[in-house]
Coordinates of C-alpha atoms and ligand atoms in Angstrom, one line a residue:
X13 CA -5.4 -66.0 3.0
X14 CA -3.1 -66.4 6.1
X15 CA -4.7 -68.3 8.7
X16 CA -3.7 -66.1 11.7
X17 CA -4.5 -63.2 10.2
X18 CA -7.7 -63.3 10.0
X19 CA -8.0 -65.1 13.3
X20 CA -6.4 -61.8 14.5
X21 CA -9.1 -59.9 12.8
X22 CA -12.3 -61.3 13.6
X23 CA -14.0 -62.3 16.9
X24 CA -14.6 -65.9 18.2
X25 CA -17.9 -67.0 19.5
X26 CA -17.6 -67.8 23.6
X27 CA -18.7 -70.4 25.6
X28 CA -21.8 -68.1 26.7
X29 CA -22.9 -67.6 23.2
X30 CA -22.5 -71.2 22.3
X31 CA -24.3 -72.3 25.1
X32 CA -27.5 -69.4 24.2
X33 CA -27.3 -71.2 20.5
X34 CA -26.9 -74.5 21.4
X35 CA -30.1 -74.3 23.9
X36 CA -32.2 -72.2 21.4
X37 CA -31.3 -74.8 18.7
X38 CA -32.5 -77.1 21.3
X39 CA -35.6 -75.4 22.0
X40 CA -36.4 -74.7 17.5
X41 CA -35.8 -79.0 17.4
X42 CA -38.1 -79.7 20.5
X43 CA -41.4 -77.0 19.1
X44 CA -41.3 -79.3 16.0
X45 CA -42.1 -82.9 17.6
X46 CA -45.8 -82.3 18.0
X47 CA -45.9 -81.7 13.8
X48 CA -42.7 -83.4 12.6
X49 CA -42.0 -86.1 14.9
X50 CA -43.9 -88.7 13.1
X51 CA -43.0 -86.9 9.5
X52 CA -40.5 -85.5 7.5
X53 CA -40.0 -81.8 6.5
X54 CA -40.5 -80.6 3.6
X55 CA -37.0 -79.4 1.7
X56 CA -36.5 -75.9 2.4
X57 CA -38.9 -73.6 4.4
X58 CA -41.4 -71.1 2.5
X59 CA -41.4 -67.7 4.4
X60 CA -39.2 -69.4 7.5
X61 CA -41.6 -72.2 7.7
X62 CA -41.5 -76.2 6.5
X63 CA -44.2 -78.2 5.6
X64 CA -45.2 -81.8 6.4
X65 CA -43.7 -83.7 3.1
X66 CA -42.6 -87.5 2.4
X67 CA -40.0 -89.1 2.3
X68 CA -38.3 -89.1 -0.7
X69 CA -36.2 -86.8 -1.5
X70 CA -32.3 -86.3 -1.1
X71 CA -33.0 -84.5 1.9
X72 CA -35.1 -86.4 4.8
X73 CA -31.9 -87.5 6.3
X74 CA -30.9 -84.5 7.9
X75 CA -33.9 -83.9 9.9
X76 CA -33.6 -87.6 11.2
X77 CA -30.0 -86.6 11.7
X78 CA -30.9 -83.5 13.6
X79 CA -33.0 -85.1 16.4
X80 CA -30.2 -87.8 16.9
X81 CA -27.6 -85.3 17.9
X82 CA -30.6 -83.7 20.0
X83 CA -30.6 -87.1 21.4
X84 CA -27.3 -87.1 22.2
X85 CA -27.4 -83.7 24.1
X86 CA -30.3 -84.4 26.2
X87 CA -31.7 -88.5 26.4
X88 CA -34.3 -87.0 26.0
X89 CA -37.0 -90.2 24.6
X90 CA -38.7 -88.3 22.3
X91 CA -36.2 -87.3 19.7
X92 CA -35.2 -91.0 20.3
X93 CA -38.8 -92.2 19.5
X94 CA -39.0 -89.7 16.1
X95 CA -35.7 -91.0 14.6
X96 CA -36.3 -94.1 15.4
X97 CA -39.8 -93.9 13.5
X98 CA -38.0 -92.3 10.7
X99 CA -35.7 -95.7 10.5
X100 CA -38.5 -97.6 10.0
X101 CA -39.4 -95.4 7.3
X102 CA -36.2 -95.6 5.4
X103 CA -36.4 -99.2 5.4
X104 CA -39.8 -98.7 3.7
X105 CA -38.0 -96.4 1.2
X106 CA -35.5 -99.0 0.6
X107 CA -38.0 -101.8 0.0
X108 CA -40.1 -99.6 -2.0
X109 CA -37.1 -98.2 -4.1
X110 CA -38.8 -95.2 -3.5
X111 CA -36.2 -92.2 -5.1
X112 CA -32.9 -94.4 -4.1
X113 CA -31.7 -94.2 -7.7
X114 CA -29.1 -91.3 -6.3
X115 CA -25.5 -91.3 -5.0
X116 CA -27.3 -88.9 -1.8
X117 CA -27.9 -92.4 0.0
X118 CA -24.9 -91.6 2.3
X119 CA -26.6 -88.3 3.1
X120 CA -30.2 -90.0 3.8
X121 CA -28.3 -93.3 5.7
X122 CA -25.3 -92.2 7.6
X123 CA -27.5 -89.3 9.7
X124 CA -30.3 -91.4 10.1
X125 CA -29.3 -95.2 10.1
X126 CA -25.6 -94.9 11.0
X127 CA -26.8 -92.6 13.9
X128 CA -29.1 -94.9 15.2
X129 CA -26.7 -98.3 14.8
X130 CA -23.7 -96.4 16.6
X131 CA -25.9 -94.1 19.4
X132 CA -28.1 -96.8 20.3
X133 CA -27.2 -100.4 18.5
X134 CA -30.3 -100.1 16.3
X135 CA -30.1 -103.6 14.0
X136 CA -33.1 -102.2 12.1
X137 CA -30.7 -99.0 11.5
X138 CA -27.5 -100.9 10.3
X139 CA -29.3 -103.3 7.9
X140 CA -30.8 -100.3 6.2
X141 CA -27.7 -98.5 6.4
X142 CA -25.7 -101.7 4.4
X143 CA -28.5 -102.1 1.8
X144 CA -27.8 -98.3 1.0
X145 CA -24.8 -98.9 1.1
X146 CA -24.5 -101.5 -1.4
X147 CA -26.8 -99.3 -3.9
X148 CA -24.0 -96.9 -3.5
X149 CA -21.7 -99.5 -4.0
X150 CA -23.7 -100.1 -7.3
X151 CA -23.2 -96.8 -8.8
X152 CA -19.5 -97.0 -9.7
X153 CA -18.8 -97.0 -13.0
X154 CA -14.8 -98.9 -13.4
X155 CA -14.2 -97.0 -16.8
X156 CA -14.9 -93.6 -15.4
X157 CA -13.7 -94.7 -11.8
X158 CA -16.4 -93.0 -10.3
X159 CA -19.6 -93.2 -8.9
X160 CA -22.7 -91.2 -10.5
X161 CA -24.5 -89.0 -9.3
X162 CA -28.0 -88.5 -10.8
X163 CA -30.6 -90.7 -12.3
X164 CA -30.6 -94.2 -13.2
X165 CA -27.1 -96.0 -14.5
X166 CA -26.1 -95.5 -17.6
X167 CA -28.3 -92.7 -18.9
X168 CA -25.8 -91.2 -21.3
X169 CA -26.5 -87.5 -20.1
X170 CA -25.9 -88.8 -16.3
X171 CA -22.7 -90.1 -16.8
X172 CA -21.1 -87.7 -14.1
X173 CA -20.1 -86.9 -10.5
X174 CA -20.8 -83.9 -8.6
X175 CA -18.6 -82.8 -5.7
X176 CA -21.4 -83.4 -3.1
X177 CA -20.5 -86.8 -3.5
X178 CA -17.4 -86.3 -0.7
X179 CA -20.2 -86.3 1.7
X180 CA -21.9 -89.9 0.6
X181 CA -18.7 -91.8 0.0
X182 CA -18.0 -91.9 3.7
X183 CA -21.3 -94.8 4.0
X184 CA -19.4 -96.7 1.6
X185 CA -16.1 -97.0 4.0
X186 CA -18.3 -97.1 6.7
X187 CA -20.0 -100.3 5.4
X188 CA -16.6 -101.2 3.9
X189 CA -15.0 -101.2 7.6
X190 CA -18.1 -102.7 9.0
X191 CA -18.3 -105.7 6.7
X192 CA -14.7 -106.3 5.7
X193 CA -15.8 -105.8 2.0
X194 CA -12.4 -104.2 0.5
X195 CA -14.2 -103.2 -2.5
X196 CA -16.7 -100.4 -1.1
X197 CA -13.3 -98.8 0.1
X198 CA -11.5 -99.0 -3.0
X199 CA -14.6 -97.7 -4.9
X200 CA -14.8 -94.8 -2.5
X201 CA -11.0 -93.8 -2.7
X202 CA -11.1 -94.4 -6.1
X203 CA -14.3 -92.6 -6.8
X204 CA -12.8 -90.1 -4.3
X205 CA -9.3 -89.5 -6.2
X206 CA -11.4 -89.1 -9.1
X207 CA -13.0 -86.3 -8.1
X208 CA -10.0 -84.2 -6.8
X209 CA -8.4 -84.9 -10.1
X210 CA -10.9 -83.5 -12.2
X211 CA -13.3 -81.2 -10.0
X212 CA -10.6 -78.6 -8.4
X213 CA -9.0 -75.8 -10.6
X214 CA -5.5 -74.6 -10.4
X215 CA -6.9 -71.6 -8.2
X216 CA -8.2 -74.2 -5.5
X217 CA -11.7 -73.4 -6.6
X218 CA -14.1 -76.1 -7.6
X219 CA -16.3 -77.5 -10.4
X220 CA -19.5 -78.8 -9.1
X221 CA -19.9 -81.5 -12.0
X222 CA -17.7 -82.8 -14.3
X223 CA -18.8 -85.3 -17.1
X224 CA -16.6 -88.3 -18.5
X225 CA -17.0 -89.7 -21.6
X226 CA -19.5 -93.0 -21.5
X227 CA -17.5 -94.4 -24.7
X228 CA -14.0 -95.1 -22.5
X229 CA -14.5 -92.8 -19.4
X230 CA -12.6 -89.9 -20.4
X231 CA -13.0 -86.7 -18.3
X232 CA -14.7 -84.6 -20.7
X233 CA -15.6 -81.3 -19.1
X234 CA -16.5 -79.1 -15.5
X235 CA -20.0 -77.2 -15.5
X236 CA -22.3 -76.4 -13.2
X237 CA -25.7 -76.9 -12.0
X238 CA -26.6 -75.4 -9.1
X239 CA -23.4 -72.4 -9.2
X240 CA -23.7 -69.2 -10.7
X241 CA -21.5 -70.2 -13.8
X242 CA -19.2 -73.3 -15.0
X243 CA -16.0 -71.1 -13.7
X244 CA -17.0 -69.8 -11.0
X245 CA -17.4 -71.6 -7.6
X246 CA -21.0 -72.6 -6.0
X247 CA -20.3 -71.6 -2.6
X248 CA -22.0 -75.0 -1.4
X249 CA -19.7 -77.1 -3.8
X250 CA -16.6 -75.4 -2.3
X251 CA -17.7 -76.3 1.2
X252 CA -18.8 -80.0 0.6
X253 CA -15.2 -79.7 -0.6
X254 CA -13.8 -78.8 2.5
X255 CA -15.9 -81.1 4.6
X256 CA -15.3 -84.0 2.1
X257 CA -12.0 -83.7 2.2
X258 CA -11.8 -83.7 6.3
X259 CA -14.0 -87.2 6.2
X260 CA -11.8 -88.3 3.7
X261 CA -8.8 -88.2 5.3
X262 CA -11.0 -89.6 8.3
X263 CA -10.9 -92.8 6.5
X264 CA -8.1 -93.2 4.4
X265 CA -5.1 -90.9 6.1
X266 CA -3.8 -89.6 2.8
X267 CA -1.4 -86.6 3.5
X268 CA -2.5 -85.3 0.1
X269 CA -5.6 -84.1 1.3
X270 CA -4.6 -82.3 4.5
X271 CA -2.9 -80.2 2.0
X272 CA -6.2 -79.9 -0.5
X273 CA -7.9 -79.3 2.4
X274 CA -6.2 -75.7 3.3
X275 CA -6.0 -74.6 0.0
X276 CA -9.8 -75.3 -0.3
X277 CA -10.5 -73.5 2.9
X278 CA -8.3 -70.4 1.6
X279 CA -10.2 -69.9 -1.5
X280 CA -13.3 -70.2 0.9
X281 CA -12.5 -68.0 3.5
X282 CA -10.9 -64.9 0.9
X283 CA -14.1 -65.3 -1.1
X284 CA -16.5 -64.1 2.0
X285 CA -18.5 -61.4 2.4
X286 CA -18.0 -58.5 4.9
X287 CA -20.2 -60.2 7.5
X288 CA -18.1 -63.7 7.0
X289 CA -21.0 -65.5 5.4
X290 CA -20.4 -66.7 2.1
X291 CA -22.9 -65.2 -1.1
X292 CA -24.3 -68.3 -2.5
X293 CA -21.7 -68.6 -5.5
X294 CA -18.3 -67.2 -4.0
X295 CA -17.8 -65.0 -6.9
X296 CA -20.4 -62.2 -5.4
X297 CA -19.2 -60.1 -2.8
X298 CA -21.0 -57.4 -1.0
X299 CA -22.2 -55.1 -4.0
X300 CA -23.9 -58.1 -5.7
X301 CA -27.4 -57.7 -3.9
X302 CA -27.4 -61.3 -4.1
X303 CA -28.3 -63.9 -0.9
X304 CA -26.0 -65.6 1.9
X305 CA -26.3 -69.3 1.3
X306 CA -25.7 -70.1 5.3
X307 CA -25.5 -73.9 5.2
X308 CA -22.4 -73.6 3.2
X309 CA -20.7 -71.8 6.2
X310 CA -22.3 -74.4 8.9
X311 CA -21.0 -77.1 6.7
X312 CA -17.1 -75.6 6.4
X313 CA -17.6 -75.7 10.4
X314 CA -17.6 -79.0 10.5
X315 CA -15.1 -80.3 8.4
X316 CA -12.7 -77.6 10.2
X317 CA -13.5 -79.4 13.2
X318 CA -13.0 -82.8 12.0
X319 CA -10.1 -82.2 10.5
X320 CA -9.1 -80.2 13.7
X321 CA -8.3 -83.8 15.4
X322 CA -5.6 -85.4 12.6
X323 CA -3.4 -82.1 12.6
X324 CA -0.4 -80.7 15.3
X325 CA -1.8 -78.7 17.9
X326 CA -0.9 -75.7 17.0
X327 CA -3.1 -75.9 13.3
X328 CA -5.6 -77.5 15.1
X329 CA -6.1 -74.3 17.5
X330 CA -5.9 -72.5 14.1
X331 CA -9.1 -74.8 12.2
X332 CA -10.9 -74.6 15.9
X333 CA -10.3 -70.7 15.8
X334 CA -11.5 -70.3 12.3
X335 CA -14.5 -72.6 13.2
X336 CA -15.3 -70.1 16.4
X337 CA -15.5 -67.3 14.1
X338 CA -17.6 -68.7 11.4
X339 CA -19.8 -69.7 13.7
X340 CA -20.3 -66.3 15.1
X341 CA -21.1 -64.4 12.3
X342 CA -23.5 -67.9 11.6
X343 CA -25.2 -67.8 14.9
X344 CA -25.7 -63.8 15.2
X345 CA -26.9 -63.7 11.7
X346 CA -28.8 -66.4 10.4
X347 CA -29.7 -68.6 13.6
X348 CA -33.5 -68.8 14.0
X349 CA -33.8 -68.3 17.8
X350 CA -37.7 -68.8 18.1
X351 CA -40.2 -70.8 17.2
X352 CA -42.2 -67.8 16.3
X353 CA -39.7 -66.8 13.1
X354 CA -39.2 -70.5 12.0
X355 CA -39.4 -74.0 12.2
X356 CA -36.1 -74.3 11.6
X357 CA -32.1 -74.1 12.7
X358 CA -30.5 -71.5 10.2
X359 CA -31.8 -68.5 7.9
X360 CA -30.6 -66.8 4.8
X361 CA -29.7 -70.1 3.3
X362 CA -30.2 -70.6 -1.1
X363 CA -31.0 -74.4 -2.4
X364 CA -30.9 -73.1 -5.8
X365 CA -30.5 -69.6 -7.9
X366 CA -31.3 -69.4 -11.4
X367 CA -28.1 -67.6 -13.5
X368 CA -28.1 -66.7 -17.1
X369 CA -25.4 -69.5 -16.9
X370 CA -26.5 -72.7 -14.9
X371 CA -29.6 -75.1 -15.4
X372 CA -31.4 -74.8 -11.9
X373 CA -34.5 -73.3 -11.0
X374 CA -34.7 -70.7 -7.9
X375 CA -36.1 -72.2 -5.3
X376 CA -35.6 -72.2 -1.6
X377 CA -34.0 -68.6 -1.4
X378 CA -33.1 -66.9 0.9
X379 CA -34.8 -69.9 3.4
X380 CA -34.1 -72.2 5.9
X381 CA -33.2 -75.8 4.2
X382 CA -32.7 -79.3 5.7
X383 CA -28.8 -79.7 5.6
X384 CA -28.1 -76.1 6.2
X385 CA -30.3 -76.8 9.6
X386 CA -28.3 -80.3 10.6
X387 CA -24.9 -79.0 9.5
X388 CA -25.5 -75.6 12.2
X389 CA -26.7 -78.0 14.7
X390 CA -23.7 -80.6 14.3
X391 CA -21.3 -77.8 14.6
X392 CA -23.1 -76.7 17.7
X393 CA -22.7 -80.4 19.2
X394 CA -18.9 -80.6 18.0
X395 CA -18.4 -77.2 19.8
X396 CA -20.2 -77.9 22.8
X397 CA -19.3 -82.1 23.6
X398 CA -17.0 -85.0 22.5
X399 CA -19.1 -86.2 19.9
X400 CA -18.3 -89.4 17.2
X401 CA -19.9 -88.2 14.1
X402 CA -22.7 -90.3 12.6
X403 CA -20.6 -90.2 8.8
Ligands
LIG29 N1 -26.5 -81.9 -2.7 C1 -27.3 -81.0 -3.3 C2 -27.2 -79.6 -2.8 O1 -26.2 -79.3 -2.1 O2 -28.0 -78.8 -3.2

């Protein structure tokens, strides 16, 4: 897949359209407060629409996450007044060790107690956000040189990392830079160089898991949990990838992964549908009468445009480019432009798809879900305004 051709063949979303999404996204955040603003959604939607649920899954970050960068955009009190809530909330979840036995801390602590530390010097925020962080910290296993994912330590089934993981490790050399403790950085490159080592293929397509052996931390084998099969690639797990990846390289400046990065974002970008949103396990195309899953597009926007800012201009205009067309096909397909269809930010997206070949259950298909919300409405903000990401 050569970059400029396919920016030559597909159209770029204006400034117009941007600013007709950004405000409608605006508007979908704002018709929420009265139910969610003192409460967390519920995973995924159920016929376009989340529930009032607790917090305690992987997820509840990302709402918190979404009504900082509404913050942001507008000073507007209110969303200021709901996060902050929801960081008294996470403290409770901390105290109570309420579902925190999960490497998704950097996903339920950078977007909700990062944000609120660096947009508004919330103490409350940062001490949550370094407890996490030191769970996290707690996680790494030295003989595997990694940190696991799932379930409590040492459970021998458990003893694995998943490529979401790209996305929590950045809490860890936040907290690392913060706190001047070398080891949370050198657990997260390690844990980091780990991954790339045993998760991508020679094809540039990705494992989602990959198990090492408990005995002396041996990489043992790839499968997959939430893809279609163990060789193909979850469309989801190719994007956290990408976007892992781009923070990666945020924190560490390794030239190896500028390089990963593109041939990530190639496999990504040949393995689209038609309409440029990825099927959610990239090895269905437009015959398969299977779903979109949207929030891996929204999340391959973002690390495009992080990564947009540590390359030469010219590749930069290229990711920012590619970005502009994702996000077109993203907006005019799958955004939810009134309260009336949804309570949430994106459509079409797929938490999990049973296969003949994985171990998930189908649930949240063809839906609206948490991340695939924040990720459309980050990429919105990094389009729209100079914005220093929360991760
Ligand atoms: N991190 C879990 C998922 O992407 O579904």
């Amino acid at each position: 897949m050569n970059l400029e051709t396919f920016i030559k063949e597909h159209p770029l979303i204006t400034e117009e359209e941007l600013k007709f999404y950004s405000d409608k996204a605006l508007q979908q955040t704002e018709a929420c407060l009265p139910e969610f603003g003192k409460a967390f959604k519920s995973i995924f939607s159920t016929d376009g629409f989340y529930q009032v649920d607790e917090n305690k899954y992987w997820t509840n970050g990302f709402w918190t996450g979404e009504l900082w960068l509404q913050y942001e955009k507008t000073r507007d009190e209110r969303f200021k007044e709901a996060a902050l809530w929801q960081v008294k909330s996470f403290k409770e979840r901390l105290d109570n060790r309420v579902a925190v036995e999960t490497h998704d801390l950097g996903f339920l602590y950078s977007l909700s107690c990062v944000a609120a530390y660096k947009i508004c010097g919330d103490e409350l925020g940062k001490k949550n956000a370094l407890r996490a962080a030191e769970l996290l910290n707690e996680r790494f296993h030295e003989k595997g040189q990694f940190i696991q994912a799932w379930g409590p330590l040492n459970g021998k089934d458990n003893y694995r990392l998943i490529i979401d993981c790209l996305l929590n490790v950045p809490l860890l050399m936040w907290a690392g830079q913060e706190t001047g403790n070398e080891e949370y950085i050198e657990h997260a490159q390690q844990h980091i160089e780990t991954t790339l080592k045993v998760i991508i293929r020679d094809d540039y397509s990705t494992y989602h898991t990959h198990y090492f052996s408990p005995e002396d931390g041996r990489p043992l084998k790839g499968v997959t949990h939430q893809g279609y099969s163990a060789d193909s690639a979850w469309s989801r797990g190719q994007s956290w990838g990408v976007y892992g990846l781009a923070l990666a390289y945020r924190y560490l400046r390794d030239e190896y992964y500028l390089e990963l990065f593109d041939r990530l974002l190639e496999y990504f970008l040949s393995h689209l549908g038609s309409k440029l949103i990825p099927y959610w396990d990239l090895t269905f195309q437009d015959d398969s009468g299977e779903p979109w899953d949207s929030s891996a597009s929204a999340v391959v926007v973002c690390g495009l445009l992080e990564m947009a800012q540590y390359v030469d201009e010219a590749k930069a205009e290229q990711y920012r480019a590619v970005a502009k067309i994702l996000m077109k096909a993203l907006a005019d397909e799958c955004a939810a432009t009134s309260p009336e269809i949804s309570n949430g930010q994106l459509l079409h997206g797929v938490y999990g798809k049973k296969s003949p070949y994985n171990d998930c259950i189908s649930h949240g298909v063809d839906e609206c879900n948490l991340w695939g919300d924040y990720f459309y409405v980050e990429a919105l903000t990094r389009l729209t305004s100079d914005w220093n990401p929360y991760w």
